[in-house]
Amino acid sequence: MHIPQLLTPEDVAEILGVTTHTLAVWRCEGRYGLAFIKTGRLVRYRADDVMAFIESRTQHSANPAQAGEGGRS
């Protein structure tokens, strides 16, 4: 059985460059779909979920509409 690595809100805040308060707001408001585990007052994040979140938010162009155009002339 594979037990996932669990990260604290402090760990995730540092990884993402946000505050723990921001993470709490995201959890309360359901923003961005960053999965978390909650047992009582304890909040943890699976490392794989954090990496998936980062991948899902990765942009390859400043303007997604221009992504297939190959740039301007």
PDB file of N, CA, C and O in Angstrom:
ATOM      1  N   MET A   1       0.840  -1.180   0.000  1.00  0.00           N
ATOM      2  CA  MET A   1       0.000   0.000   0.000  1.00  0.00           C
ATOM      3  C   MET A   1       0.890   1.250   0.000  1.00  0.00           C
ATOM      4  O   MET A   1       1.837   1.343   0.763  1.00  0.00           O
ATOM      5  N   HIS A   2       0.572   2.179  -0.872  1.00  0.00           N
ATOM      6  CA  HIS A   2       1.338   3.427  -0.981  1.00  0.00           C
ATOM      7  C   HIS A   2       0.689   4.493  -0.103  1.00  0.00           C
ATOM      8  O   HIS A   2      -0.482   4.805  -0.256  1.00  0.00           O
ATOM      9  N   ILE A   3       1.445   5.007   0.843  1.00  0.00           N
ATOM     10  CA  ILE A   3       0.945   6.086   1.707  1.00  0.00           C
ATOM     11  C   ILE A   3       1.483   7.402   1.153  1.00  0.00           C
ATOM     12  O   ILE A   3       2.697   7.583   1.053  1.00  0.00           O
ATOM     13  N   PRO A   4       0.584   8.313   0.753  1.00  0.00           N
ATOM     14  CA  PRO A   4       1.044   9.567   0.144  1.00  0.00           C
ATOM     15  C   PRO A   4       1.726  10.474   1.151  1.00  0.00           C
ATOM     16  O   PRO A   4       1.424  10.447   2.340  1.00  0.00           O
ATOM     17  N   GLN A   5       2.674  11.262   0.636  1.00  0.00           N
ATOM     18  CA  GLN A   5       3.330  12.265   1.472  1.00  0.00           C
ATOM     19  C   GLN A   5       2.320  13.373   1.751  1.00  0.00           C
ATOM     20  O   GLN A   5       1.690  13.898   0.834  1.00  0.00           O
ATOM     21  N   LEU A   6       2.160  13.726   3.020  1.00  0.00           N
ATOM     22  CA  LEU A   6       1.228  14.786   3.401  1.00  0.00           C
ATOM     23  C   LEU A   6       2.000  16.038   3.773  1.00  0.00           C
ATOM     24  O   LEU A   6       3.003  15.982   4.482  1.00  0.00           O
ATOM     25  N   LEU A   7       1.511  17.164   3.274  1.00  0.00           N
ATOM     26  CA  LEU A   7       2.146  18.459   3.516  1.00  0.00           C
ATOM     27  C   LEU A   7       1.242  19.318   4.388  1.00  0.00           C
ATOM     28  O   LEU A   7       0.014  19.260   4.283  1.00  0.00           O
ATOM     29  N   THR A   8       1.848  20.135   5.215  1.00  0.00           N
ATOM     30  CA  THR A   8       1.088  21.066   6.045  1.00  0.00           C
ATOM     31  C   THR A   8       0.707  22.284   5.199  1.00  0.00           C
ATOM     32  O   THR A   8       1.314  22.541   4.146  1.00  0.00           O
ATOM     33  N   PRO A   9      -0.266  23.075   5.675  1.00  0.00           N
ATOM     34  CA  PRO A   9      -0.571  24.327   4.972  1.00  0.00           C
ATOM     35  C   PRO A   9       0.658  25.233   4.866  1.00  0.00           C
ATOM     36  O   PRO A   9       0.832  25.922   3.853  1.00  0.00           O
ATOM     37  N   GLU A  10       1.513  25.222   5.867  1.00  0.00           N
ATOM     38  CA  GLU A  10       2.739  26.030   5.814  1.00  0.00           C
ATOM     39  C   GLU A  10       3.653  25.569   4.680  1.00  0.00           C
ATOM     40  O   GLU A  10       4.229  26.400   3.966  1.00  0.00           O
ATOM     41  N   ASP A  11       3.768  24.247   4.527  1.00  0.00           N
ATOM     42  CA  ASP A  11       4.579  23.695   3.431  1.00  0.00           C
ATOM     43  C   ASP A  11       4.037  24.143   2.078  1.00  0.00           C
ATOM     44  O   ASP A  11       4.777  24.594   1.212  1.00  0.00           O
ATOM     45  N   VAL A  12       2.729  23.995   1.902  1.00  0.00           N
ATOM     46  CA  VAL A  12       2.097  24.310   0.621  1.00  0.00           C
ATOM     47  C   VAL A  12       2.149  25.810   0.336  1.00  0.00           C
ATOM     48  O   VAL A  12       2.405  26.226  -0.794  1.00  0.00           O
ATOM     49  N   ALA A  13       1.939  26.612   1.366  1.00  0.00           N
ATOM     50  CA  ALA A  13       2.022  28.061   1.195  1.00  0.00           C
ATOM     51  C   ALA A  13       3.408  28.450   0.684  1.00  0.00           C
ATOM     52  O   ALA A  13       3.534  29.279  -0.221  1.00  0.00           O
ATOM     53  N   GLU A  14       4.438  27.851   1.237  1.00  0.00           N
ATOM     54  CA  GLU A  14       5.803  28.151   0.804  1.00  0.00           C
ATOM     55  C   GLU A  14       6.027  27.703  -0.638  1.00  0.00           C
ATOM     56  O   GLU A  14       6.607  28.431  -1.444  1.00  0.00           O
ATOM     57  N   ILE A  15       5.541  26.524  -0.985  1.00  0.00           N
ATOM     58  CA  ILE A  15       5.700  25.996  -2.343  1.00  0.00           C
ATOM     59  C   ILE A  15       5.017  26.906  -3.361  1.00  0.00           C
ATOM     60  O   ILE A  15       5.571  27.207  -4.414  1.00  0.00           O
ATOM     61  N   LEU A  16       3.793  27.351  -3.035  1.00  0.00           N
ATOM     62  CA  LEU A  16       3.003  28.145  -3.977  1.00  0.00           C
ATOM     63  C   LEU A  16       3.282  29.642  -3.896  1.00  0.00           C
ATOM     64  O   LEU A  16       2.822  30.406  -4.758  1.00  0.00           O
ATOM     65  N   GLY A  17       3.981  30.072  -2.866  1.00  0.00           N
ATOM     66  CA  GLY A  17       4.274  31.494  -2.725  1.00  0.00           C
ATOM     67  C   GLY A  17       3.075  32.314  -2.289  1.00  0.00           C
ATOM     68  O   GLY A  17       2.922  33.474  -2.694  1.00  0.00           O
ATOM     69  N   VAL A  18       2.210  31.710  -1.489  1.00  0.00           N
ATOM     70  CA  VAL A  18       1.049  32.406  -0.937  1.00  0.00           C
ATOM     71  C   VAL A  18       1.093  32.268   0.585  1.00  0.00           C
ATOM     72  O   VAL A  18       1.940  31.574   1.128  1.00  0.00           O
ATOM     73  N   THR A  19       0.163  32.923   1.263  1.00  0.00           N
ATOM     74  CA  THR A  19       0.104  32.799   2.719  1.00  0.00           C
ATOM     75  C   THR A  19      -0.803  31.639   3.115  1.00  0.00           C
ATOM     76  O   THR A  19      -1.632  31.180   2.316  1.00  0.00           O
ATOM     77  N   THR A  20      -0.671  31.206   4.351  1.00  0.00           N
ATOM     78  CA  THR A  20      -1.579  30.169   4.857  1.00  0.00           C
ATOM     79  C   THR A  20      -3.002  30.712   4.916  1.00  0.00           C
ATOM     80  O   THR A  20      -3.956  29.945   4.750  1.00  0.00           O
ATOM     81  N   HIS A  21      -3.138  32.012   5.128  1.00  0.00           N
ATOM     82  CA  HIS A  21      -4.474  32.625   5.119  1.00  0.00           C
ATOM     83  C   HIS A  21      -5.114  32.488   3.740  1.00  0.00           C
ATOM     84  O   HIS A  21      -6.304  32.181   3.626  1.00  0.00           O
ATOM     85  N   THR A  22      -4.335  32.704   2.693  1.00  0.00           N
ATOM     86  CA  THR A  22      -4.852  32.539   1.331  1.00  0.00           C
ATOM     87  C   THR A  22      -5.327  31.115   1.110  1.00  0.00           C
ATOM     88  O   THR A  22      -6.405  30.892   0.541  1.00  0.00           O
ATOM     89  N   LEU A  23      -4.551  30.138   1.561  1.00  0.00           N
ATOM     90  CA  LEU A  23      -4.976  28.738   1.429  1.00  0.00           C
ATOM     91  C   LEU A  23      -6.286  28.491   2.166  1.00  0.00           C
ATOM     92  O   LEU A  23      -7.167  27.778   1.667  1.00  0.00           O
ATOM     93  N   ALA A  24      -6.430  29.086   3.352  1.00  0.00           N
ATOM     94  CA  ALA A  24      -7.666  28.927   4.122  1.00  0.00           C
ATOM     95  C   ALA A  24      -8.853  29.522   3.369  1.00  0.00           C
ATOM     96  O   ALA A  24      -9.943  28.930   3.342  1.00  0.00           O
ATOM     97  N   VAL A  25      -8.649  30.661   2.746  1.00  0.00           N
ATOM     98  CA  VAL A  25      -9.723  31.281   1.946  1.00  0.00           C
ATOM     99  C   VAL A  25     -10.085  30.373   0.773  1.00  0.00           C
ATOM    100  O   VAL A  25     -11.263  30.137   0.497  1.00  0.00           O
ATOM    101  N   TRP A  26      -9.069  29.853   0.090  1.00  0.00           N
ATOM    102  CA  TRP A  26      -9.337  28.946  -1.028  1.00  0.00           C
ATOM    103  C   TRP A  26     -10.136  27.738  -0.571  1.00  0.00           C
ATOM    104  O   TRP A  26     -11.046  27.289  -1.264  1.00  0.00           O
ATOM    105  N   ARG A  27      -9.793  27.179   0.600  1.00  0.00           N
ATOM    106  CA  ARG A  27     -10.531  26.017   1.112  1.00  0.00           C
ATOM    107  C   ARG A  27     -11.974  26.388   1.415  1.00  0.00           C
ATOM    108  O   ARG A  27     -12.906  25.668   1.027  1.00  0.00           O
ATOM    109  N   CYS A  28     -12.174  27.502   2.106  1.00  0.00           N
ATOM    110  CA  CYS A  28     -13.529  27.918   2.512  1.00  0.00           C
ATOM    111  C   CYS A  28     -14.417  28.245   1.326  1.00  0.00           C
ATOM    112  O   CYS A  28     -15.610  27.952   1.334  1.00  0.00           O
ATOM    113  N   GLU A  29     -13.827  28.873   0.314  1.00  0.00           N
ATOM    114  CA  GLU A  29     -14.612  29.317  -0.837  1.00  0.00           C
ATOM    115  C   GLU A  29     -14.604  28.309  -1.980  1.00  0.00           C
ATOM    116  O   GLU A  29     -15.271  28.524  -2.992  1.00  0.00           O
ATOM    117  N   GLY A  30     -13.846  27.229  -1.822  1.00  0.00           N
ATOM    118  CA  GLY A  30     -13.778  26.219  -2.881  1.00  0.00           C
ATOM    119  C   GLY A  30     -13.060  26.715  -4.127  1.00  0.00           C
ATOM    120  O   GLY A  30     -13.300  26.221  -5.222  1.00  0.00           O
ATOM    121  N   ARG A  31     -12.190  27.691  -3.964  1.00  0.00           N
ATOM    122  CA  ARG A  31     -11.467  28.258  -5.103  1.00  0.00           C
ATOM    123  C   ARG A  31     -10.377  27.334  -5.607  1.00  0.00           C
ATOM    124  O   ARG A  31      -9.709  26.670  -4.825  1.00  0.00           O
ATOM    125  N   TYR A  32     -10.207  27.307  -6.896  1.00  0.00           N
ATOM    126  CA  TYR A  32      -9.091  26.670  -7.591  1.00  0.00           C
ATOM    127  C   TYR A  32      -9.041  25.146  -7.499  1.00  0.00           C
ATOM    128  O   TYR A  32      -8.201  24.533  -8.135  1.00  0.00           O
ATOM    129  N   GLY A  33      -9.879  24.533  -6.717  1.00  0.00           N
ATOM    130  CA  GLY A  33      -9.939  23.076  -6.696  1.00  0.00           C
ATOM    131  C   GLY A  33      -8.711  22.376  -6.140  1.00  0.00           C
ATOM    132  O   GLY A  33      -8.424  21.240  -6.515  1.00  0.00           O
ATOM    133  N   LEU A  34      -7.978  23.038  -5.258  1.00  0.00           N
ATOM    134  CA  LEU A  34      -6.821  22.394  -4.630  1.00  0.00           C
ATOM    135  C   LEU A  34      -7.327  21.448  -3.547  1.00  0.00           C
ATOM    136  O   LEU A  34      -7.853  21.878  -2.522  1.00  0.00           O
ATOM    137  N   ALA A  35      -7.178  20.145  -3.804  1.00  0.00           N
ATOM    138  CA  ALA A  35      -7.684  19.136  -2.877  1.00  0.00           C
ATOM    139  C   ALA A  35      -6.919  19.175  -1.559  1.00  0.00           C
ATOM    140  O   ALA A  35      -5.720  19.461  -1.524  1.00  0.00           O
ATOM    141  N   PHE A  36      -7.638  18.897  -0.480  1.00  0.00           N
ATOM    142  CA  PHE A  36      -7.013  18.841   0.841  1.00  0.00           C
ATOM    143  C   PHE A  36      -7.706  17.774   1.672  1.00  0.00           C
ATOM    144  O   PHE A  36      -8.792  17.320   1.357  1.00  0.00           O
ATOM    145  N   ILE A  37      -7.038  17.381   2.734  1.00  0.00           N
ATOM    146  CA  ILE A  37      -7.558  16.383   3.670  1.00  0.00           C
ATOM    147  C   ILE A  37      -7.820  17.100   4.980  1.00  0.00           C
ATOM    148  O   ILE A  37      -6.970  17.846   5.466  1.00  0.00           O
ATOM    149  N   LYS A  38      -8.984  16.875   5.556  1.00  0.00           N
ATOM    150  CA  LYS A  38      -9.314  17.521   6.820  1.00  0.00           C
ATOM    151  C   LYS A  38      -9.819  16.463   7.798  1.00  0.00           C
ATOM    152  O   LYS A  38     -10.743  15.721   7.508  1.00  0.00           O
ATOM    153  N   THR A  39      -9.164  16.413   8.945  1.00  0.00           N
ATOM    154  CA  THR A  39      -9.576  15.539  10.032  1.00  0.00           C
ATOM    155  C   THR A  39      -9.677  16.409  11.271  1.00  0.00           C
ATOM    156  O   THR A  39      -8.649  16.870  11.786  1.00  0.00           O
ATOM    157  N   GLY A  40     -10.889  16.697  11.696  1.00  0.00           N
ATOM    158  CA  GLY A  40     -11.070  17.646  12.785  1.00  0.00           C
ATOM    159  C   GLY A  40     -10.580  19.005  12.328  1.00  0.00           C
ATOM    160  O   GLY A  40     -10.973  19.498  11.295  1.00  0.00           O
ATOM    161  N   ARG A  41      -9.662  19.576  13.080  1.00  0.00           N
ATOM    162  CA  ARG A  41      -9.079  20.870  12.705  1.00  0.00           C
ATOM    163  C   ARG A  41      -7.802  20.723  11.886  1.00  0.00           C
ATOM    164  O   ARG A  41      -7.268  21.707  11.381  1.00  0.00           O
ATOM    165  N   LEU A  42      -7.319  19.509  11.754  1.00  0.00           N
ATOM    166  CA  LEU A  42      -6.070  19.241  11.047  1.00  0.00           C
ATOM    167  C   LEU A  42      -6.292  19.281   9.538  1.00  0.00           C
ATOM    168  O   LEU A  42      -7.176  18.605   9.004  1.00  0.00           O
ATOM    169  N   VAL A  43      -5.488  20.068   8.833  1.00  0.00           N
ATOM    170  CA  VAL A  43      -5.559  20.166   7.370  1.00  0.00           C
ATOM    171  C   VAL A  43      -4.221  19.718   6.806  1.00  0.00           C
ATOM    172  O   VAL A  43      -3.165  20.157   7.262  1.00  0.00           O
ATOM    173  N   ARG A  44      -4.276  18.851   5.816  1.00  0.00           N
ATOM    174  CA  ARG A  44      -3.078  18.393   5.123  1.00  0.00           C
ATOM    175  C   ARG A  44      -3.370  18.337   3.631  1.00  0.00           C
ATOM    176  O   ARG A  44      -4.509  18.221   3.194  1.00  0.00           O
ATOM    177  N   TYR A  45      -2.303  18.387   2.847  1.00  0.00           N
ATOM    178  CA  TYR A  45      -2.383  18.299   1.397  1.00  0.00           C
ATOM    179  C   TYR A  45      -1.495  17.155   0.938  1.00  0.00           C
ATOM    180  O   TYR A  45      -0.374  17.000   1.427  1.00  0.00           O
ATOM    181  N   ARG A  46      -1.974  16.357  -0.013  1.00  0.00           N
ATOM    182  CA  ARG A  46      -1.132  15.322  -0.612  1.00  0.00           C
ATOM    183  C   ARG A  46      -0.176  15.991  -1.586  1.00  0.00           C
ATOM    184  O   ARG A  46      -0.587  16.840  -2.388  1.00  0.00           O
ATOM    185  N   ALA A  47       1.080  15.604  -1.530  1.00  0.00           N
ATOM    186  CA  ALA A  47       2.092  16.182  -2.419  1.00  0.00           C
ATOM    187  C   ALA A  47       1.684  16.008  -3.881  1.00  0.00           C
ATOM    188  O   ALA A  47       1.853  16.931  -4.688  1.00  0.00           O
ATOM    189  N   ASP A  48       1.124  14.859  -4.238  1.00  0.00           N
ATOM    190  CA  ASP A  48       0.688  14.623  -5.618  1.00  0.00           C
ATOM    191  C   ASP A  48      -0.413  15.596  -6.031  1.00  0.00           C
ATOM    192  O   ASP A  48      -0.452  16.046  -7.177  1.00  0.00           O
ATOM    193  N   ASP A  49      -1.316  15.925  -5.106  1.00  0.00           N
ATOM    194  CA  ASP A  49      -2.389  16.879  -5.414  1.00  0.00           C
ATOM    195  C   ASP A  49      -1.830  18.287  -5.625  1.00  0.00           C
ATOM    196  O   ASP A  49      -2.314  19.027  -6.489  1.00  0.00           O
ATOM    197  N   VAL A  50      -0.830  18.642  -4.842  1.00  0.00           N
ATOM    198  CA  VAL A  50      -0.208  19.965  -5.000  1.00  0.00           C
ATOM    199  C   VAL A  50       0.485  20.042  -6.361  1.00  0.00           C
ATOM    200  O   VAL A  50       0.344  21.035  -7.087  1.00  0.00           O
ATOM    201  N   MET A  51       1.205  18.985  -6.745  1.00  0.00           N
ATOM    202  CA  MET A  51       1.867  18.975  -8.046  1.00  0.00           C
ATOM    203  C   MET A  51       0.841  19.016  -9.186  1.00  0.00           C
ATOM    204  O   MET A  51       1.044  19.718 -10.175  1.00  0.00           O
ATOM    205  N   ALA A  52      -0.268  18.289  -9.041  1.00  0.00           N
ATOM    206  CA  ALA A  52      -1.320  18.315 -10.064  1.00  0.00           C
ATOM    207  C   ALA A  52      -1.929  19.708 -10.165  1.00  0.00           C
ATOM    208  O   ALA A  52      -2.236  20.187 -11.268  1.00  0.00           O
ATOM    209  N   PHE A  53      -2.096  20.372  -9.035  1.00  0.00           N
ATOM    210  CA  PHE A  53      -2.620  21.739  -9.016  1.00  0.00           C
ATOM    211  C   PHE A  53      -1.683  22.669  -9.776  1.00  0.00           C
ATOM    212  O   PHE A  53      -2.110  23.461 -10.607  1.00  0.00           O
ATOM    213  N   ILE A  54      -0.383  22.554  -9.510  1.00  0.00           N
ATOM    214  CA  ILE A  54       0.599  23.391 -10.201  1.00  0.00           C
ATOM    215  C   ILE A  54       0.550  23.126 -11.701  1.00  0.00           C
ATOM    216  O   ILE A  54       0.530  24.062 -12.509  1.00  0.00           O
ATOM    217  N   GLU A  55       0.494  21.867 -12.090  1.00  0.00           N
ATOM    218  CA  GLU A  55       0.427  21.523 -13.516  1.00  0.00           C
ATOM    219  C   GLU A  55      -0.835  22.075 -14.163  1.00  0.00           C
ATOM    220  O   GLU A  55      -0.796  22.578 -15.278  1.00  0.00           O
ATOM    221  N   SER A  56      -1.954  22.001 -13.454  1.00  0.00           N
ATOM    222  CA  SER A  56      -3.226  22.474 -14.022  1.00  0.00           C
ATOM    223  C   SER A  56      -3.260  23.982 -14.189  1.00  0.00           C
ATOM    224  O   SER A  56      -4.026  24.511 -14.988  1.00  0.00           O
ATOM    225  N   ARG A  57      -2.439  24.690 -13.428  1.00  0.00           N
ATOM    226  CA  ARG A  57      -2.404  26.154 -13.483  1.00  0.00           C
ATOM    227  C   ARG A  57      -1.301  26.674 -14.404  1.00  0.00           C
ATOM    228  O   ARG A  57      -1.169  27.872 -14.604  1.00  0.00           O
ATOM    229  N   THR A  58      -0.500  25.767 -14.972  1.00  0.00           N
ATOM    230  CA  THR A  58       0.618  26.165 -15.820  1.00  0.00           C
ATOM    231  C   THR A  58       0.106  26.678 -17.159  1.00  0.00           C
ATOM    232  O   THR A  58      -0.703  26.026 -17.814  1.00  0.00           O
ATOM    233  N   GLN A  59       0.581  27.861 -17.546  1.00  0.00           N
ATOM    234  CA  GLN A  59       0.211  28.489 -18.822  1.00  0.00           C
ATOM    235  C   GLN A  59       1.447  28.504 -19.713  1.00  0.00           C
ATOM    236  O   GLN A  59       2.545  28.769 -19.246  1.00  0.00           O
ATOM    237  N   HIS A  60       1.224  28.283 -20.985  1.00  0.00           N
ATOM    238  CA  HIS A  60       2.341  28.286 -21.928  1.00  0.00           C
ATOM    239  C   HIS A  60       2.334  29.519 -22.817  1.00  0.00           C
ATOM    240  O   HIS A  60       3.196  29.676 -23.666  1.00  0.00           O
ATOM    241  N   SER A  61       1.360  30.390 -22.624  1.00  0.00           N
ATOM    242  CA  SER A  61       1.271  31.624 -23.388  1.00  0.00           C
ATOM    243  C   SER A  61       0.577  32.660 -22.523  1.00  0.00           C
ATOM    244  O   SER A  61      -0.343  32.343 -21.773  1.00  0.00           O
ATOM    245  N   ALA A  62       0.992  33.907 -22.634  1.00  0.00           N
ATOM    246  CA  ALA A  62       0.335  34.970 -21.880  1.00  0.00           C
ATOM    247  C   ALA A  62      -1.090  35.162 -22.357  1.00  0.00           C
ATOM    248  O   ALA A  62      -1.963  35.571 -21.608  1.00  0.00           O
ATOM    249  N   ASN A  63      -1.356  34.852 -23.611  1.00  0.00           N
ATOM    250  CA  ASN A  63      -2.686  34.978 -24.191  1.00  0.00           C
ATOM    251  C   ASN A  63      -3.057  33.639 -24.803  1.00  0.00           C
ATOM    252  O   ASN A  63      -2.601  33.319 -25.906  1.00  0.00           O
ATOM    253  N   PRO A  64      -3.883  32.820 -24.114  1.00  0.00           N
ATOM    254  CA  PRO A  64      -4.221  31.487 -24.620  1.00  0.00           C
ATOM    255  C   PRO A  64      -4.793  31.511 -26.035  1.00  0.00           C
ATOM    256  O   PRO A  64      -4.603  30.581 -26.796  1.00  0.00           O
ATOM    257  N   ALA A  65      -5.452  32.594 -26.450  1.00  0.00           N
ATOM    258  CA  ALA A  65      -6.020  32.686 -27.795  1.00  0.00           C
ATOM    259  C   ALA A  65      -4.923  32.726 -28.854  1.00  0.00           C
ATOM    260  O   ALA A  65      -5.136  32.342 -29.994  1.00  0.00           O
ATOM    261  N   GLN A  66      -3.725  33.181 -28.487  1.00  0.00           N
ATOM    262  CA  GLN A  66      -2.621  33.277 -29.439  1.00  0.00           C
ATOM    263  C   GLN A  66      -1.719  32.061 -29.400  1.00  0.00           C
ATOM    264  O   GLN A  66      -0.758  31.985 -30.161  1.00  0.00           O
ATOM    265  N   ALA A  67      -2.000  31.117 -28.535  1.00  0.00           N
ATOM    266  CA  ALA A  67      -1.101  29.981 -28.349  1.00  0.00           C
ATOM    267  C   ALA A  67      -0.845  29.229 -29.653  1.00  0.00           C
ATOM    268  O   ALA A  67       0.266  28.764 -29.896  1.00  0.00           O
ATOM    269  N   GLY A  68      -1.829  29.116 -30.519  1.00  0.00           N
ATOM    270  CA  GLY A  68      -1.664  28.378 -31.769  1.00  0.00           C
ATOM    271  C   GLY A  68      -1.270  29.244 -32.940  1.00  0.00           C
ATOM    272  O   GLY A  68      -1.065  28.759 -34.044  1.00  0.00           O
ATOM    273  N   GLU A  69      -1.112  30.552 -32.769  1.00  0.00           N
ATOM    274  CA  GLU A  69      -0.837  31.456 -33.874  1.00  0.00           C
ATOM    275  C   GLU A  69       0.644  31.558 -34.214  1.00  0.00           C
ATOM    276  O   GLU A  69       0.994  32.056 -35.268  1.00  0.00           O
ATOM    277  N   GLY A  70       1.503  31.167 -33.318  1.00  0.00           N
ATOM    278  CA  GLY A  70       2.937  31.242 -33.584  1.00  0.00           C
ATOM    279  C   GLY A  70       3.501  32.647 -33.466  1.00  0.00           C
ATOM    280  O   GLY A  70       4.556  32.949 -33.988  1.00  0.00           O
ATOM    281  N   GLY A  71       2.788  33.529 -32.805  1.00  0.00           N
ATOM    282  CA  GLY A  71       3.286  34.894 -32.602  1.00  0.00           C
ATOM    283  C   GLY A  71       2.758  35.860 -33.638  1.00  0.00           C
ATOM    284  O   GLY A  71       2.119  35.491 -34.612  1.00  0.00           O
ATOM    285  N   ARG A  72       3.067  37.119 -33.444  1.00  0.00           N
ATOM    286  CA  ARG A  72       2.612  38.177 -34.352  1.00  0.00           C
ATOM    287  C   ARG A  72       3.677  38.536 -35.357  1.00  0.00           C
ATOM    288  O   ARG A  72       4.861  38.392 -35.107  1.00  0.00           O
ATOM    289  N   SER A  73       3.286  39.047 -36.478  1.00  0.00           N
ATOM    290  CA  SER A  73       4.224  39.501 -37.514  1.00  0.00           C
ATOM    291  C   SER A  73       4.569  40.943 -37.348  1.00  0.00           C
ATOM    292  O   SER A  73       3.800  41.734 -36.959  1.00  0.00           O
TER     293      SER A  73
END
